[in-house]
Coordinates of C-alpha atoms and ligand atoms in Angstrom, one line a residue:
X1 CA 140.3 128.4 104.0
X2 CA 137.9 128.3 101.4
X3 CA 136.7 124.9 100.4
X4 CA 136.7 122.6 97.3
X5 CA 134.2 123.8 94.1
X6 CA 132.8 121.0 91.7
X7 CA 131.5 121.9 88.8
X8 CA 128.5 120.0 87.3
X9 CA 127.2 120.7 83.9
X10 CA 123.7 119.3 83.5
X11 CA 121.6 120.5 80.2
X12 CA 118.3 121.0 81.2
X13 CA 116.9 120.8 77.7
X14 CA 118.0 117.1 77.0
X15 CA 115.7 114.6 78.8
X16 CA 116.7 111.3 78.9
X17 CA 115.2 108.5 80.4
X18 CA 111.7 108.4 83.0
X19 CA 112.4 108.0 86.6
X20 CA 109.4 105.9 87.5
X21 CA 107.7 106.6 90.6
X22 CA 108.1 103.0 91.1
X23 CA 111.7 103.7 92.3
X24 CA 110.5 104.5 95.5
X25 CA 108.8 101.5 96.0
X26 CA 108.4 100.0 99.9
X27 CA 108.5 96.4 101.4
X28 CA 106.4 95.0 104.1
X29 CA 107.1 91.5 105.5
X30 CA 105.4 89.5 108.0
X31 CA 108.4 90.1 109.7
X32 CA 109.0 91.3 113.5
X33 CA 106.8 94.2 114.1
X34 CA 106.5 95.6 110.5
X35 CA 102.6 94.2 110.0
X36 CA 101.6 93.5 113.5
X37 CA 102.2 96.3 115.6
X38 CA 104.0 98.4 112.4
X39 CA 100.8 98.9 110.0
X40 CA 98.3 96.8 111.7
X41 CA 97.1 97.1 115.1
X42 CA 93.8 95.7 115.2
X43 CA 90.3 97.2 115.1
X44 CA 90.4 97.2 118.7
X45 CA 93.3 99.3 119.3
X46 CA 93.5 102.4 121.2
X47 CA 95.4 103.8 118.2
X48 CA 93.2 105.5 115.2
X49 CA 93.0 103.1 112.8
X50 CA 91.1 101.5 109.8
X51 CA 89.8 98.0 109.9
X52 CA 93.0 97.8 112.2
X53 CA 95.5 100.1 109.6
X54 CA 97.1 102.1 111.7
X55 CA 96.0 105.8 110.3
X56 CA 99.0 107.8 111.5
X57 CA 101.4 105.3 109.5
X58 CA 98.7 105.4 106.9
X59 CA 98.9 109.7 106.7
X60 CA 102.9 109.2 106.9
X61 CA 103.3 107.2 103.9
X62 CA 100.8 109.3 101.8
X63 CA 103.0 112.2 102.4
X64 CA 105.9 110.3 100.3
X65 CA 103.4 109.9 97.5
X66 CA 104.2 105.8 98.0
X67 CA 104.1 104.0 94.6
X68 CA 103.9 100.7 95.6
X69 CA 103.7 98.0 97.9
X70 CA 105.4 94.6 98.0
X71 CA 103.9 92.1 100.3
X72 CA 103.9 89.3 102.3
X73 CA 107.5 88.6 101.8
X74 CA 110.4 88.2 101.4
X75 CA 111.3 84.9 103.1
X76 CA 108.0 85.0 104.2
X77 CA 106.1 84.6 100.9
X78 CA 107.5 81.1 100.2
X79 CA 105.8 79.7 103.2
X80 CA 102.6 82.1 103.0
X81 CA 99.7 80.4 102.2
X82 CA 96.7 82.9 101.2
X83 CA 93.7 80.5 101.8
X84 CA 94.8 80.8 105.6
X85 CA 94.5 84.5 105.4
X86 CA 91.1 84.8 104.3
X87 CA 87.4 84.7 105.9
X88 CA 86.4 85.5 109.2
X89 CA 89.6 86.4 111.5
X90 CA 88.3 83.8 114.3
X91 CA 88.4 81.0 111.9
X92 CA 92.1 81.9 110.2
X93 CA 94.5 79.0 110.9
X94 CA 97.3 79.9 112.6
X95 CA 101.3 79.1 111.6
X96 CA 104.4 79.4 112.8
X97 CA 107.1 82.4 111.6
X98 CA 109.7 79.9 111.5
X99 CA 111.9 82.5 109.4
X100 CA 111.1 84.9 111.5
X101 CA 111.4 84.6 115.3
X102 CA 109.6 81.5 114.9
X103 CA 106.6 83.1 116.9
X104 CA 103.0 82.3 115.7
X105 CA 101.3 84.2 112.8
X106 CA 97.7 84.4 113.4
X107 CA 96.9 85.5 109.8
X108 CA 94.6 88.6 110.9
X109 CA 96.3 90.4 108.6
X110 CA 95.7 88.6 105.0
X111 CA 94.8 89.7 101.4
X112 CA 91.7 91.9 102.2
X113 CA 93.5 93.9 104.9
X114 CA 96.6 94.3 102.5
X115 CA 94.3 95.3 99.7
X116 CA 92.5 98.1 101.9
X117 CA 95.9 99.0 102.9
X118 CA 97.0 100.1 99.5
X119 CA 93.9 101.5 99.1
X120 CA 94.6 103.8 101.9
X121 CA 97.7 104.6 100.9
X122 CA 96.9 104.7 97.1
X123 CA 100.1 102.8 96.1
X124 CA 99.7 99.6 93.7
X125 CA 100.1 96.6 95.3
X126 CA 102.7 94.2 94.5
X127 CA 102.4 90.7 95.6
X128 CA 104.9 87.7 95.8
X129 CA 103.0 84.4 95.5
X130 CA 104.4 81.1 96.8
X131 CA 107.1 79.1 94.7
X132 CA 109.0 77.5 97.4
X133 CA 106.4 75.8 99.3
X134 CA 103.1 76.4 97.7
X135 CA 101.6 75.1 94.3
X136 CA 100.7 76.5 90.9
X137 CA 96.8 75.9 91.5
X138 CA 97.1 77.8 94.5
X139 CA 99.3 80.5 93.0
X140 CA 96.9 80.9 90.0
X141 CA 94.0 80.4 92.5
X142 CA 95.6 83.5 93.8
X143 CA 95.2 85.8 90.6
X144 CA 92.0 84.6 90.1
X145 CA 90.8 85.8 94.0
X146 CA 92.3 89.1 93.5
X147 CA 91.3 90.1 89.4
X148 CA 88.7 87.8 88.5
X149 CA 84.8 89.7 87.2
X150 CA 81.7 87.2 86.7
X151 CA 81.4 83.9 88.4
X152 CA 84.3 81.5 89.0
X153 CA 84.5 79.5 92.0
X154 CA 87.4 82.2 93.4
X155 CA 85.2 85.0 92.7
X156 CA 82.4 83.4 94.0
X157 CA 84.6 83.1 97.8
X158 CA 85.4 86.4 97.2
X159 CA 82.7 87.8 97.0
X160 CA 81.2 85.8 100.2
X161 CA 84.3 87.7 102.5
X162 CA 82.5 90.5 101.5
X163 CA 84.5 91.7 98.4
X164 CA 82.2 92.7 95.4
X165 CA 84.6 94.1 92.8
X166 CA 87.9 92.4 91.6
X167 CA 90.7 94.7 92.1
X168 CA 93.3 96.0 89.7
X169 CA 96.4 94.1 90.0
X170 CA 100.0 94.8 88.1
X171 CA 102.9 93.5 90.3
X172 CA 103.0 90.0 90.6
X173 CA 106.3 88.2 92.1
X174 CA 107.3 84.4 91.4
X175 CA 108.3 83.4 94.8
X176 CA 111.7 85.2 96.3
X177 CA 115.0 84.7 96.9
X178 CA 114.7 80.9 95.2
X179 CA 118.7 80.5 95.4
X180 CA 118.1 80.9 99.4
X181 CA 114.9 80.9 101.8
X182 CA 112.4 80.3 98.3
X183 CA 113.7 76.6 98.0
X184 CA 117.1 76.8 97.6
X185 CA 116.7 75.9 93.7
X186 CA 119.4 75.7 91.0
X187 CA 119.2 78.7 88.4
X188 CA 118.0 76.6 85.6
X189 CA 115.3 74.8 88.0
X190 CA 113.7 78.2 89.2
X191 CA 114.1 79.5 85.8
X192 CA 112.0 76.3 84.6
X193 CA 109.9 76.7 87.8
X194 CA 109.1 80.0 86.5
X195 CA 108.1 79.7 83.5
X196 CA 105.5 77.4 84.2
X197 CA 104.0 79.6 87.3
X198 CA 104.2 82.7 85.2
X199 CA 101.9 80.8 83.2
X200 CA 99.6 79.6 85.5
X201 CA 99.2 84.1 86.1
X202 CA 96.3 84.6 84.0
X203 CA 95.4 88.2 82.8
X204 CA 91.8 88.3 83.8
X205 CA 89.6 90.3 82.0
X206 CA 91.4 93.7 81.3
X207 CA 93.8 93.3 84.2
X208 CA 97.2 92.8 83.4
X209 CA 99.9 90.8 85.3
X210 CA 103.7 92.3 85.7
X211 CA 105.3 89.2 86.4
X212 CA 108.7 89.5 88.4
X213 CA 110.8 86.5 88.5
X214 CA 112.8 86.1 92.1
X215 CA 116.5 87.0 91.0
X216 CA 119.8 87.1 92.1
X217 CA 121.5 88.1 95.1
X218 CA 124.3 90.5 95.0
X219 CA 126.8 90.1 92.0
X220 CA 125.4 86.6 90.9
X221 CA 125.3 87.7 87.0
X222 CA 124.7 84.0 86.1
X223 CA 121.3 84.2 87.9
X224 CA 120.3 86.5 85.8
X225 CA 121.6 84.8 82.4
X226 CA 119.7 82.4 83.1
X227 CA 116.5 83.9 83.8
X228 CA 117.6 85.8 80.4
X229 CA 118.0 82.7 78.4
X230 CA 115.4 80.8 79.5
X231 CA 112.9 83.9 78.9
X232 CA 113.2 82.9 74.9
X233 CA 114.7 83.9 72.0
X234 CA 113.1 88.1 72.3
X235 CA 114.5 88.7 68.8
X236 CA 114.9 91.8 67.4
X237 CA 110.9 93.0 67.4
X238 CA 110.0 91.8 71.3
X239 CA 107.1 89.4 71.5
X240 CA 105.7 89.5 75.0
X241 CA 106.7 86.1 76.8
X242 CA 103.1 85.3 78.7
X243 CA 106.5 83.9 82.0
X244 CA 107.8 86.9 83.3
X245 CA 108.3 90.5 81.9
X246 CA 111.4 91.8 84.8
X247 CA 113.9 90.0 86.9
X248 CA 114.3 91.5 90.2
X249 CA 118.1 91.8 92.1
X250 CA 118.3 91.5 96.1
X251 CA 121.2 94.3 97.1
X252 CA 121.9 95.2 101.2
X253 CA 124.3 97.1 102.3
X254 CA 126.2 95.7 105.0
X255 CA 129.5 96.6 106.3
X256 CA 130.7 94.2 108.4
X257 CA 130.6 90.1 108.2
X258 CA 126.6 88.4 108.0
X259 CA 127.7 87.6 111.7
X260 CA 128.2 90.9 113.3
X261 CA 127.1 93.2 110.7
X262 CA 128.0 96.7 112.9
X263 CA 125.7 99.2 115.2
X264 CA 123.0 101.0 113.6
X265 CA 124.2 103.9 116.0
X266 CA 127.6 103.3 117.6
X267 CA 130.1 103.5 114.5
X268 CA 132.9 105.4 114.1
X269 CA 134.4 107.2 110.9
X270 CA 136.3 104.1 109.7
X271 CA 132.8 101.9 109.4
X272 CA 131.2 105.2 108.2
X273 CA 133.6 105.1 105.2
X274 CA 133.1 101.2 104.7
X275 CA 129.6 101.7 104.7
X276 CA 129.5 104.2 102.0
X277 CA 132.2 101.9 100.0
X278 CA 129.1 99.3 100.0
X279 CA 126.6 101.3 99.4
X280 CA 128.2 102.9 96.1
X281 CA 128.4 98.9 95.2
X282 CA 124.8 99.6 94.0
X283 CA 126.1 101.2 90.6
X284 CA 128.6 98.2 89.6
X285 CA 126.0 95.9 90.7
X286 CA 123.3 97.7 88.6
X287 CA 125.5 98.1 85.5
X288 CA 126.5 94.3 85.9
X289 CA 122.8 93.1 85.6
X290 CA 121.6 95.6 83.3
X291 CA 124.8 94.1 80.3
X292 CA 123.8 90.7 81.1
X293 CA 120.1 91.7 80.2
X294 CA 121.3 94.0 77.4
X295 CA 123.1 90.9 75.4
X296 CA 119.6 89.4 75.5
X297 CA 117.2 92.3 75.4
X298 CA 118.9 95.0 73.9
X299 CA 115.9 96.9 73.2
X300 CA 115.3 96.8 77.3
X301 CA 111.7 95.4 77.5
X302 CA 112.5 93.6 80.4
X303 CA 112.7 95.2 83.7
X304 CA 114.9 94.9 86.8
X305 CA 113.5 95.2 90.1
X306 CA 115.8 95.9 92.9
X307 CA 113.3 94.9 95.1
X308 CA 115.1 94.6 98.6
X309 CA 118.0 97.2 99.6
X310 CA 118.9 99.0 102.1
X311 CA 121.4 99.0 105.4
X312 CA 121.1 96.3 107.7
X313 CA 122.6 96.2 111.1
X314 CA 122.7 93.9 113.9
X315 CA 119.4 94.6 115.9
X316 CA 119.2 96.7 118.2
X317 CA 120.4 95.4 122.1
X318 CA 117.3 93.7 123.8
X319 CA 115.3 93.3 120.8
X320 CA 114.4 89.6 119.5
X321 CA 117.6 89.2 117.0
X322 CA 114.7 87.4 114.4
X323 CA 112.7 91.0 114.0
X324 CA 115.2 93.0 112.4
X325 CA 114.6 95.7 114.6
X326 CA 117.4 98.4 113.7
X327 CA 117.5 102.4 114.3
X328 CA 117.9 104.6 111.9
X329 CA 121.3 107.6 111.6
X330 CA 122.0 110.3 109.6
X331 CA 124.6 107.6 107.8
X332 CA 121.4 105.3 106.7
X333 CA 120.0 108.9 105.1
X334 CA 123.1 109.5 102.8
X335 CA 123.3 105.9 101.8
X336 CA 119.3 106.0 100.7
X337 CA 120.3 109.3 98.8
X338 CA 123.3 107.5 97.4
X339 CA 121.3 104.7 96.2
X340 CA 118.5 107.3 94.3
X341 CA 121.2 109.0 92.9
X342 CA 122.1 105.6 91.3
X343 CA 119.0 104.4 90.4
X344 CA 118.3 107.4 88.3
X345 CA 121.2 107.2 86.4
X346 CA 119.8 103.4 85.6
X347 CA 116.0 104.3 84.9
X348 CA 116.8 103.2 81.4
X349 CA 116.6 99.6 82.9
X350 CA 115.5 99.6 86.4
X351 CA 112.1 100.4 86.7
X352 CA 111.2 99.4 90.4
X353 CA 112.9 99.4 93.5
X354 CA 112.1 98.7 97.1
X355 CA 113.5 99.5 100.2
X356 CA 113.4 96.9 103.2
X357 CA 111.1 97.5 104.7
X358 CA 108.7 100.2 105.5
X359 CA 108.3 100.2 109.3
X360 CA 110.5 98.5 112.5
X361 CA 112.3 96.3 110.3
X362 CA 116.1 97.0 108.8
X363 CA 116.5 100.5 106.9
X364 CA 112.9 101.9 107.9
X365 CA 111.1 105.1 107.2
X366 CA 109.3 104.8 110.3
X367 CA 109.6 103.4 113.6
X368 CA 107.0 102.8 116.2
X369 CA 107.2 102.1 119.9
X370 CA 106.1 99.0 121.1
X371 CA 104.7 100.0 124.5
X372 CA 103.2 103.8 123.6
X373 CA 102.4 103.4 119.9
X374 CA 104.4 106.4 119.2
X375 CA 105.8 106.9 115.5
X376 CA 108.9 108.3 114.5
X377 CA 109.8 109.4 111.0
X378 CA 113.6 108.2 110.5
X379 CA 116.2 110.2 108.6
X380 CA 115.6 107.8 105.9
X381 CA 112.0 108.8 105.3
X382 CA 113.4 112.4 104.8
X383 CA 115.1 111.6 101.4
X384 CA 112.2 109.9 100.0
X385 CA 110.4 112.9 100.7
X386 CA 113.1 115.3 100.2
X387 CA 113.2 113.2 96.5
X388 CA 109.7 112.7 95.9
X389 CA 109.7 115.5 92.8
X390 CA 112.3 113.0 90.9
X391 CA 108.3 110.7 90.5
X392 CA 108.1 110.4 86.6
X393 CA 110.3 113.0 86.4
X394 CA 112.9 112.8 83.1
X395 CA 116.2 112.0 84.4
X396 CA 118.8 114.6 82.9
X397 CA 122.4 113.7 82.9
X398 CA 124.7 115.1 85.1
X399 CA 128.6 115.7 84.0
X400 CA 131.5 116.3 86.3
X401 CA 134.3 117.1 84.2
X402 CA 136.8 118.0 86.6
X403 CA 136.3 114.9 88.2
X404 CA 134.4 114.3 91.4
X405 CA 136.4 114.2 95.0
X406 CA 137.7 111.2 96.4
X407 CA 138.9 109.7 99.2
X408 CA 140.8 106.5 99.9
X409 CA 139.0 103.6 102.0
X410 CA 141.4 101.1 102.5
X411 CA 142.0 99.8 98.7
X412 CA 138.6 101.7 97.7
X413 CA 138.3 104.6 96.4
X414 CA 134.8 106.4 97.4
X415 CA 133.4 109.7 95.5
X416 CA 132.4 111.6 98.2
X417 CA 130.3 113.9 96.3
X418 CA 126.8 112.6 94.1
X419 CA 124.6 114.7 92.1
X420 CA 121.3 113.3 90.1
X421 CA 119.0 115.5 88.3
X422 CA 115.8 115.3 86.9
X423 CA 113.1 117.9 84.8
X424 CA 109.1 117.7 85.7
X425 CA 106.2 120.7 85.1
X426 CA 109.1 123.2 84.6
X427 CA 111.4 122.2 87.0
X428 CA 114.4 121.0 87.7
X429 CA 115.1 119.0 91.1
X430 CA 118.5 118.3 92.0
X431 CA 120.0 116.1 94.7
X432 CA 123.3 116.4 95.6
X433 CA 124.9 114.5 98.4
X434 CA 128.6 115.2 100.7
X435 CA 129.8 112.0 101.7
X436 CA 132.6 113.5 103.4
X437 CA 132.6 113.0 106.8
X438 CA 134.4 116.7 107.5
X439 CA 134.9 118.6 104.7
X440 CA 132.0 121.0 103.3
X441 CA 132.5 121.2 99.2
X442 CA 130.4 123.7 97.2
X443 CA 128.8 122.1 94.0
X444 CA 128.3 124.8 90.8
X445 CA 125.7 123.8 88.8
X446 CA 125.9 125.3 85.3
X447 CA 122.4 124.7 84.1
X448 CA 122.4 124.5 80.2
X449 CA 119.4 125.2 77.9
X450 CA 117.0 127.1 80.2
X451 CA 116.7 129.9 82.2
X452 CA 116.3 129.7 86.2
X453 CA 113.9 132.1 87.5
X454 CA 114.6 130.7 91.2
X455 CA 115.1 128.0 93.6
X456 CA 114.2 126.8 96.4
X457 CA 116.4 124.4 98.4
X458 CA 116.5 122.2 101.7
X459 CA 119.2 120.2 103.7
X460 CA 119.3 117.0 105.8
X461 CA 122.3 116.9 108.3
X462 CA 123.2 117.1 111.7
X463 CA 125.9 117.5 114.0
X464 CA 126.9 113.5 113.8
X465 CA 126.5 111.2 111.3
X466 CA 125.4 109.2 114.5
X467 CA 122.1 111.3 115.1
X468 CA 118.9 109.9 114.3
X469 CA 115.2 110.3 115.8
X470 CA 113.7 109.1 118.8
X471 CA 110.4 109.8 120.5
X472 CA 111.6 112.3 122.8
X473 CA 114.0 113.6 119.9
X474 CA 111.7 113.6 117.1
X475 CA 113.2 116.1 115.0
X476 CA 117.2 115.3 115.6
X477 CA 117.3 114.6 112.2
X478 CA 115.0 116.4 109.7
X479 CA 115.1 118.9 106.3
X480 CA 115.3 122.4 106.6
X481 CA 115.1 125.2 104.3
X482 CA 119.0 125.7 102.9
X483 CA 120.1 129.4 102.7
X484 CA 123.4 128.5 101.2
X485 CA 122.5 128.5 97.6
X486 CA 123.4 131.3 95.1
X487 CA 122.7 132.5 91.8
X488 CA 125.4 132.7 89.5
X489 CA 126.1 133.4 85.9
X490 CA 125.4 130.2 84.5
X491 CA 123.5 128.6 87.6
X492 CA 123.4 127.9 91.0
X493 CA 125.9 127.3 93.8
X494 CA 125.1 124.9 96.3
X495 CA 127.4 124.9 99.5
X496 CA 127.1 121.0 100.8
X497 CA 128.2 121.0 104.6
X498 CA 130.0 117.7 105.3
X499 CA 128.0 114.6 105.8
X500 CA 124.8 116.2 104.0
X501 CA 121.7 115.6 101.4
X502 CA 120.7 118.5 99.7
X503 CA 117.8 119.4 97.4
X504 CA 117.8 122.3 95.1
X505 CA 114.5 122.8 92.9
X506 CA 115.4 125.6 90.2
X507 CA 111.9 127.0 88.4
X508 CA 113.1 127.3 84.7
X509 CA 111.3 130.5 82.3
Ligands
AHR1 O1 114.2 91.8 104.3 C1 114.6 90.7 105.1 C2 114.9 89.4 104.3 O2 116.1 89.6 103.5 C3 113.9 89.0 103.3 O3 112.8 88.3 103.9 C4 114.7 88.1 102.3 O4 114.1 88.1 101.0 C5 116.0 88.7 102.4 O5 117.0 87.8 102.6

């Protein structure tokens, strides 16, 4: 029996909005073993490492070209205090995680080390300062640390823990998550509280702040009106508010109840389907944000940052239930490639978003062994590298005019098949994901307004959507070249196995 073809019309010659690289943005929370252990393991571990960054993490992360890194929290950041993190390691106070495990921070790992760490990585930092329990002075102290040139009293300590040079600084958060862990404010008090931090920011010399105000949670749209309002009459030619220039948006997907939130790895095809249902939540809960912001901004110069998302499960069995600690399936893959395939179609609005979190914690790209060291690569970190040509890439539309398949879950109804496009240096990369647990579909592409001199296409699957990677099993779960892609008339035909992420990157004349 042959199986179900989708047509997809995309005109290659009609660029539309710029997927920024920023869309692949990563989180990393003092949080479990995400820092210590995750990217930081000392300078006297056994491991290869730099100043204590682990290098094979490091070499790992490179690979996905990451944009950008946003740091120390998360629920952390509203208790972080930087001036604890600083100076000789010996001499740090320590504090207690209490969000966290409640086990002691010992602050080895503060704004230098985070700093080099980007450095290594060459991704911009992005940092959340303190509204919850910190103060303005120590907030703007902050900015001054990190982007002040000449003598100030902040450049002058520094410069005595052994940093010359400022450093160039964009991303700037105001607190996190104020409606919960970040103080547990009103809208209109955090959106007050804002204001006057975001104030407090200075631009330095020629570096420039990015301020992001802490937004809302899920489908809270009156959040995010009020962050709008308070932002200021924009008018019709925008004058740059010296506040805050982008909201951000907290989104997890989560299947089950906050209690028991379902196994990373034992699931059947019931909770594979609710999954999905959540995950494709993304695109209401984008569009929701993005006309709120529109009645007040139409001319979009405000951003959104989605800057937590991903799956999270209950941790794994044995593990401290405060670390987060979570493994990583096929299923977690097709909901990351769900969620690009969403985000591009919203680049005219989003412009960052970050996955939580980078290594050991929740939806990770890597995963490291607390007794050998060893690193994993999960099928997660496969889209982002599978999707890594979509970086400043134009986003091109993508039409389905016969209607994409569906499939009933419970009173949902869940497109099983996704397609996003973009066009970059001659080329055109297209992702296309089957969400359909057992039925393979082929996807035609009918490529309009160029001429495809070939492609070149690869494949995330396996045998169960339960598979994912493991030290002994590395490679349970990684891309392959896909053979299963022809030429045709007006295009391409792309066969999508069930349950698979597929990339197709066409060479245009
Ligand atoms: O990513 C884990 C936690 O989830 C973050 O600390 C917090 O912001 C969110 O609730």
């Amino acid at each position: 029996m042959s199986n179900a073809v989708v047509p997809a019309i995309i005109n290659v010659d009609v660029e539309g909005p710029l997927i920024s690289r920023h869309l692949y943005g990563h989180f990393a929370e003092h949080l479990g073993r995400c820092i210590y252990g995750g990217f930081y393991v000392g300078e006297d571990s056994d491991l290869p490492n730099a100043g204590g960054i682990r290098l094979d993490v490091v070499e790992a992360l490179r690979a996905l070209n990451i944009p950008n890194l946003r740091w120390p929290g998360g629920c952390f950041a509203d208790e972080y205090h930087w001036m604890d993190g600083i100076g000789p390691k010996d001499q740090r106070p320590a504090m207690v995680n209490t969000h966290w495990g409640n086990v002691e921070e010992n602050n080895h790992f503060g704004t230098h080390e985070f700093m080099a760490l980007c450095e290594l990585l060459g991704a911009e930092p992005y940092i959340s300062g303190n509204v919850g329990s910190g103060t303005v002075k120590e907030m703007s102290d902050w900015v001054e640390y990190l982007t002040r040139d000449g003598d100030s009293p902040m450049v002058r300590l520094r410069k005595a823990n052994g940093r010359e040079e400022p450093w160039q600084l964009r991303f700037w958060g105001l607190g996190n998550e104020a409606w919960g862990c970040g103080g547990n404010m009103t809208a209109q008090h955090y959106a007050d509280e804002a204001r006057r931090y975001g104030t407090y920011c200075r631009d330095h010399g020629d570096n420039r702040l990015y301020r992001i105000a802490a937004g809302a949670n899920t489908d809270d749209y009156a959040w995010t009106e009020t962050l709008m309002k308070t932002l200021g009459d924009l008018g019709c030619a925008y004058r740059p508010q010296p506040f805050y220039q982008a909201l951000s948006l907290h989104y997890y997907t989560i299947p089950g109840t906050w209690q028991d939130k379902g196994d990373a790895t034992v699931f059947g095809t019931d909770d594979y389907y609710a999954t999905m249902v959540k995950a494709a939540r993304i695109d209401e809960l984008l569009t929701g944000h993005s006309n709120v912001m529109d009645c007040y901004d139409p001319g979009k110069t405000v951003g959104l940052v989605l800057d937590e998302w991903g799956t999270w499960w209950n941790v794994e069995p044995g593990t401290n239930p405060g670390f987060l600690y979570q493994q990583n399936t096929l299923r977690d893959a097709l909901v990351a490639g769900l969620h690009f395939d969403v985000f591009h179609r919203h680049s005219d609005r989003l412009v960052m978003a970050n996955i939580a979190q980078t290594v050991n914690v929740l939806q990770a790209m890597i995963l490291t062994d607390p007794d050998s060291g060893a690193l994993v690569l999960t099928p997660t970190y496969h889209v982002f590298e599978m999707n890594k040509g979509h970086h400043d890439a134009a986003s091109l539309r993508v039409d389905i005019p016969s209607g994409v398949p569906t499939r009933q879950v419970g009173e949902q109804t869940l497109a099983t098949v996704s397609v996003s496009a973009s066009r970059k240096d001659g080329k055109v990369l297209v992702s296309l994901s089957n969400l359909d647990a057992a039925e393979p579909v082929d996807v035609e592409l009918d490529l309009r307004g160029g001429t495809v001199t070939g492609a070149r296409s690869r494949i995330l699957t396996a045998e169960k959507l339960q598979s994912h990677n493991t030290p002994e099993t590395p490679d349970a779960v990684a891309p392959r070249a896909h053979e299963q892609v022809t030429a045709t008339a007006t295009g391409l035909r792309v066969h999508l196995p069930a349950h698979s992420f597929v990339t197709v990157e066409a060479r245009l004349a």
